[in-house]
Short mmCIF file of C-alpha atoms in Angstrom, two decimals:
data_model
loop_
_atom_site.label_atom_id
_atom_site.label_comp_id
_atom_site.label_asym_id
_atom_site.label_seq_id
_atom_site.Cartn_x
_atom_site.Cartn_y
_atom_site.Cartn_z
CA UNK O 212 -0.01 0.07 -0.10
CA UNK O 213 1.33 3.43 -0.86
CA UNK O 214 0.76 6.73 1.25
CA UNK O 215 0.62 10.24 -0.03
CA UNK O 216 3.24 12.54 1.39
CA UNK O 217 1.60 15.09 3.50
CA UNK O 218 1.46 18.77 2.75
CA UNK O 219 1.17 21.56 4.94
CA UNK O 220 -2.71 22.19 6.25
CA UNK O 221 -3.91 19.27 4.07
CA UNK O 222 -5.61 16.44 5.15
CA UNK O 223 -5.06 13.14 3.35
CA UNK O 224 -7.94 11.72 1.66
CA UNK O 225 -8.74 8.09 0.69
CA UNK O 226 -11.45 5.54 -0.21
CA UNK O 227 -12.02 2.08 -0.25
CA UNK O 228 -13.31 0.36 -3.47
CA UNK O 229 -16.57 -1.75 -2.53
CA UNK O 230 -17.65 -4.75 -4.74
CA UNK O 231 -21.38 -3.73 -4.45
CA UNK O 232 -23.41 -1.18 -2.57
CA UNK O 233 -24.33 -2.30 0.92
CA UNK O 234 -22.37 -4.47 3.84
CA UNK O 235 -18.98 -5.30 2.26
CA UNK O 236 -16.84 -7.13 5.06
CA UNK O 237 -13.74 -7.55 2.82
CA UNK O 238 -13.52 -3.61 2.49
CA UNK O 239 -14.12 -3.27 6.29
CA UNK O 240 -11.00 -5.72 7.07
CA UNK O 241 -8.87 -3.80 3.99
CA UNK O 242 -9.83 -0.43 5.89
CA UNK O 243 -8.36 -1.81 9.25
CA UNK O 244 -5.50 -3.19 7.59
CA UNK O 245 -4.60 0.43 6.10
CA UNK O 246 -5.27 1.92 9.29
CA UNK O 247 -2.75 -0.39 11.15
CA UNK O 248 -0.09 0.21 8.28
CA UNK O 249 -0.66 4.12 8.22
CA UNK O 250 -0.64 4.40 12.55
CA UNK O 251 2.65 2.15 12.17
CA UNK O 252 4.26 4.76 9.54
CA UNK O 253 2.81 8.13 10.62
CA UNK O 254 3.65 8.69 14.25
CA UNK O 255 1.49 11.98 14.33
CA UNK O 256 -1.54 10.31 14.54
CA UNK O 257 -2.96 9.90 17.77
CA UNK O 258 -6.13 8.05 17.26
CA UNK O 259 -8.19 6.00 14.93
CA UNK O 260 -12.04 7.24 14.88
CA UNK O 261 -14.56 4.78 13.35
CA UNK O 262 -17.22 7.41 12.31
CA UNK O 263 -20.84 6.21 11.95
CA UNK O 264 -24.23 8.08 11.71
CA UNK O 265 -25.73 6.46 14.68
CA UNK O 266 -25.01 4.10 17.75
CA UNK O 267 -27.39 2.23 15.54
CA UNK O 268 -24.64 1.92 12.81
CA UNK O 269 -22.49 -0.81 14.80
CA UNK O 270 -23.22 -3.55 12.29
CA UNK O 271 -20.23 -2.62 10.53
CA UNK O 272 -18.12 -3.68 13.18
CA UNK O 273 -19.88 -6.99 14.03
CA UNK O 274 -17.64 -9.42 12.01
CA UNK O 275 -14.27 -7.52 13.52
CA UNK O 276 -14.72 -6.98 17.24
CA UNK O 277 -17.22 -8.64 19.96
CA UNK O 278 -20.40 -6.84 21.72
CA UNK O 279 -18.26 -6.11 24.54
CA UNK O 280 -15.12 -4.42 22.67
CA UNK O 281 -17.79 -2.46 20.56
CA UNK O 282 -19.52 -1.27 23.73
CA UNK O 283 -16.24 0.17 25.33
CA UNK O 284 -15.40 1.72 21.94
CA UNK O 285 -18.70 3.60 22.01
CA UNK O 286 -17.90 4.94 25.35
CA UNK O 287 -14.08 5.75 24.87
CA UNK O 288 -10.74 5.25 24.04
CA UNK O 289 -9.38 1.67 23.90
CA UNK O 290 -6.10 0.30 23.08
CA UNK O 291 -6.81 -2.63 20.45
CA UNK O 292 -3.98 -5.06 19.54
CA UNK O 293 -2.03 -4.54 17.09
CA UNK O 294 -2.98 -0.63 16.72
CA UNK O 295 -0.13 1.54 17.90
CA UNK O 296 -2.99 3.83 18.93
CA UNK O 297 -6.30 3.91 20.81
CA UNK O 298 -9.37 3.38 18.79
CA UNK O 299 -12.95 4.75 19.32
CA UNK O 300 -16.43 4.75 17.68
CA UNK O 301 -17.90 8.08 17.23
CA UNK O 302 -21.21 9.17 15.66
CA UNK O 303 -21.94 12.26 13.73
CA UNK O 304 -23.19 13.93 17.14
CA UNK O 305 -20.64 12.76 19.31
CA UNK O 306 -17.77 14.03 17.00
CA UNK O 307 -18.06 17.54 16.84
CA UNK O 308 -15.51 19.90 16.16
CA UNK O 309 -15.86 21.93 19.35
CA UNK O 310 -15.14 18.84 21.16
CA UNK O 311 -12.30 17.55 19.25
CA UNK O 312 -9.39 20.18 18.60
CA UNK O 313 -6.71 20.61 16.24
CA UNK O 314 -4.08 18.70 18.72
CA UNK O 315 -5.89 15.27 18.02
CA UNK O 316 -4.36 14.10 14.65
CA UNK O 317 -7.06 11.64 13.86
CA UNK O 318 -7.28 9.07 11.39
CA UNK O 319 -11.02 9.27 10.70
CA UNK O 320 -12.55 5.79 9.12
CA UNK O 321 -15.99 7.21 7.73
CA UNK O 322 -18.37 4.54 7.51
CA UNK O 323 -21.32 4.90 4.89
CA UNK O 324 -20.95 8.60 4.77
CA UNK O 325 -22.43 10.35 1.90
CA UNK O 326 -20.72 13.65 0.00
CA UNK O 327 -22.29 16.17 2.53
CA UNK O 328 -20.87 14.16 5.49
CA UNK O 329 -17.41 14.01 4.58
CA UNK O 330 -17.46 17.51 3.77
CA UNK O 331 -18.42 18.00 7.35
CA UNK O 332 -15.38 16.25 8.00
CA UNK O 333 -13.23 18.34 5.92
CA UNK O 334 -13.68 21.36 8.10
CA UNK O 335 -12.29 19.57 11.43
CA UNK O 336 -8.88 20.74 12.26
CA UNK O 337 -7.96 17.57 14.38
CA UNK O 338 -8.00 15.27 11.43
CA UNK O 339 -5.14 14.15 9.55
CA UNK O 340 -6.52 11.45 7.22
CA UNK O 341 -9.97 10.70 6.16
CA UNK O 342 -11.11 7.10 4.69
CA UNK O 343 -14.28 6.93 3.14
CA UNK O 344 -15.70 3.65 3.01
CA UNK O 345 -19.01 3.87 0.89
CA UNK O 346 -22.22 2.26 1.72
CA UNK O 347 -23.63 3.63 -1.71
CA UNK O 348 -21.08 4.30 -4.12
CA UNK O 349 -22.95 7.16 -5.87
CA UNK O 350 -23.14 9.28 -2.50
CA UNK O 351 -19.25 9.06 -2.01
CA UNK O 352 -18.34 9.75 -5.38
CA UNK O 353 -18.71 13.26 -5.89
CA UNK O 354 -16.40 13.65 -2.74
CA UNK O 355 -13.79 11.48 -4.29
CA UNK O 356 -13.90 13.22 -7.59
CA UNK O 357 -13.86 16.99 -6.01
CA UNK O 358 -10.54 15.94 -4.29
CA UNK O 359 -9.00 13.39 -6.56
CA UNK O 360 -8.96 10.82 -3.79
CA UNK O 361 -6.89 7.97 -3.97
CA UNK O 362 -8.18 4.41 -3.31
CA UNK O 363 -5.98 2.87 -0.39
CA UNK O 364 -4.27 0.82 -2.83
CA UNK O 365 -3.12 3.75 -4.28
CA UNK O 366 -5.25 3.14 -7.42
CA UNK O 367 -6.58 6.84 -8.84
CA UNK O 368 -10.37 6.85 -8.65
CA UNK O 369 -11.86 6.25 -12.20
CA UNK O 370 -15.13 8.25 -12.83
CA UNK O 371 -16.15 6.55 -15.79
CA UNK O 372 -16.88 3.31 -14.08
CA UNK O 373 -19.37 4.74 -11.89
CA UNK O 374 -20.99 7.43 -14.00
CA UNK O 375 -24.62 7.02 -15.12
CA UNK O 376 -25.30 7.88 -18.72
CA UNK O 377 -27.23 11.15 -19.73
CA UNK O 378 -29.70 8.89 -21.51
CA UNK O 379 -30.60 7.26 -18.12
CA UNK O 380 -30.69 10.26 -16.34
#
């Protein structure tokens, strides 16, 4: 996996390619492997934030963590082997720019967020990296295209693959 060199005051943005819209366990495993490699390489990252819409969206993690660990992640920062930094699960309402200041240096794994949700994260100071894990490809594609985001493998996004024909529109 290739990492993009950080530039001053610029967030590093990535996305995970999903095979089809909806639940994609393989993509979730790949994103956590990427997060592990990234946090081992970039010592500036202080924590990994699993960002979800609501607490009702914890199904993303059901195959990765047991129920007890998920509850612990929802209530605080937990060191989880083999990650060198703590993990936490935050919702759109619990992760706010007022609460989390620029000293945090977060790696945010944004599960199922659309363009508007990702743009909100773009405005937060304490985020070093954003990794978008789509639920619906077409809802995340505008953000990916806008920032020319790379897939976690380093592959460049091909907008022609997901584009809908003008005839169909």
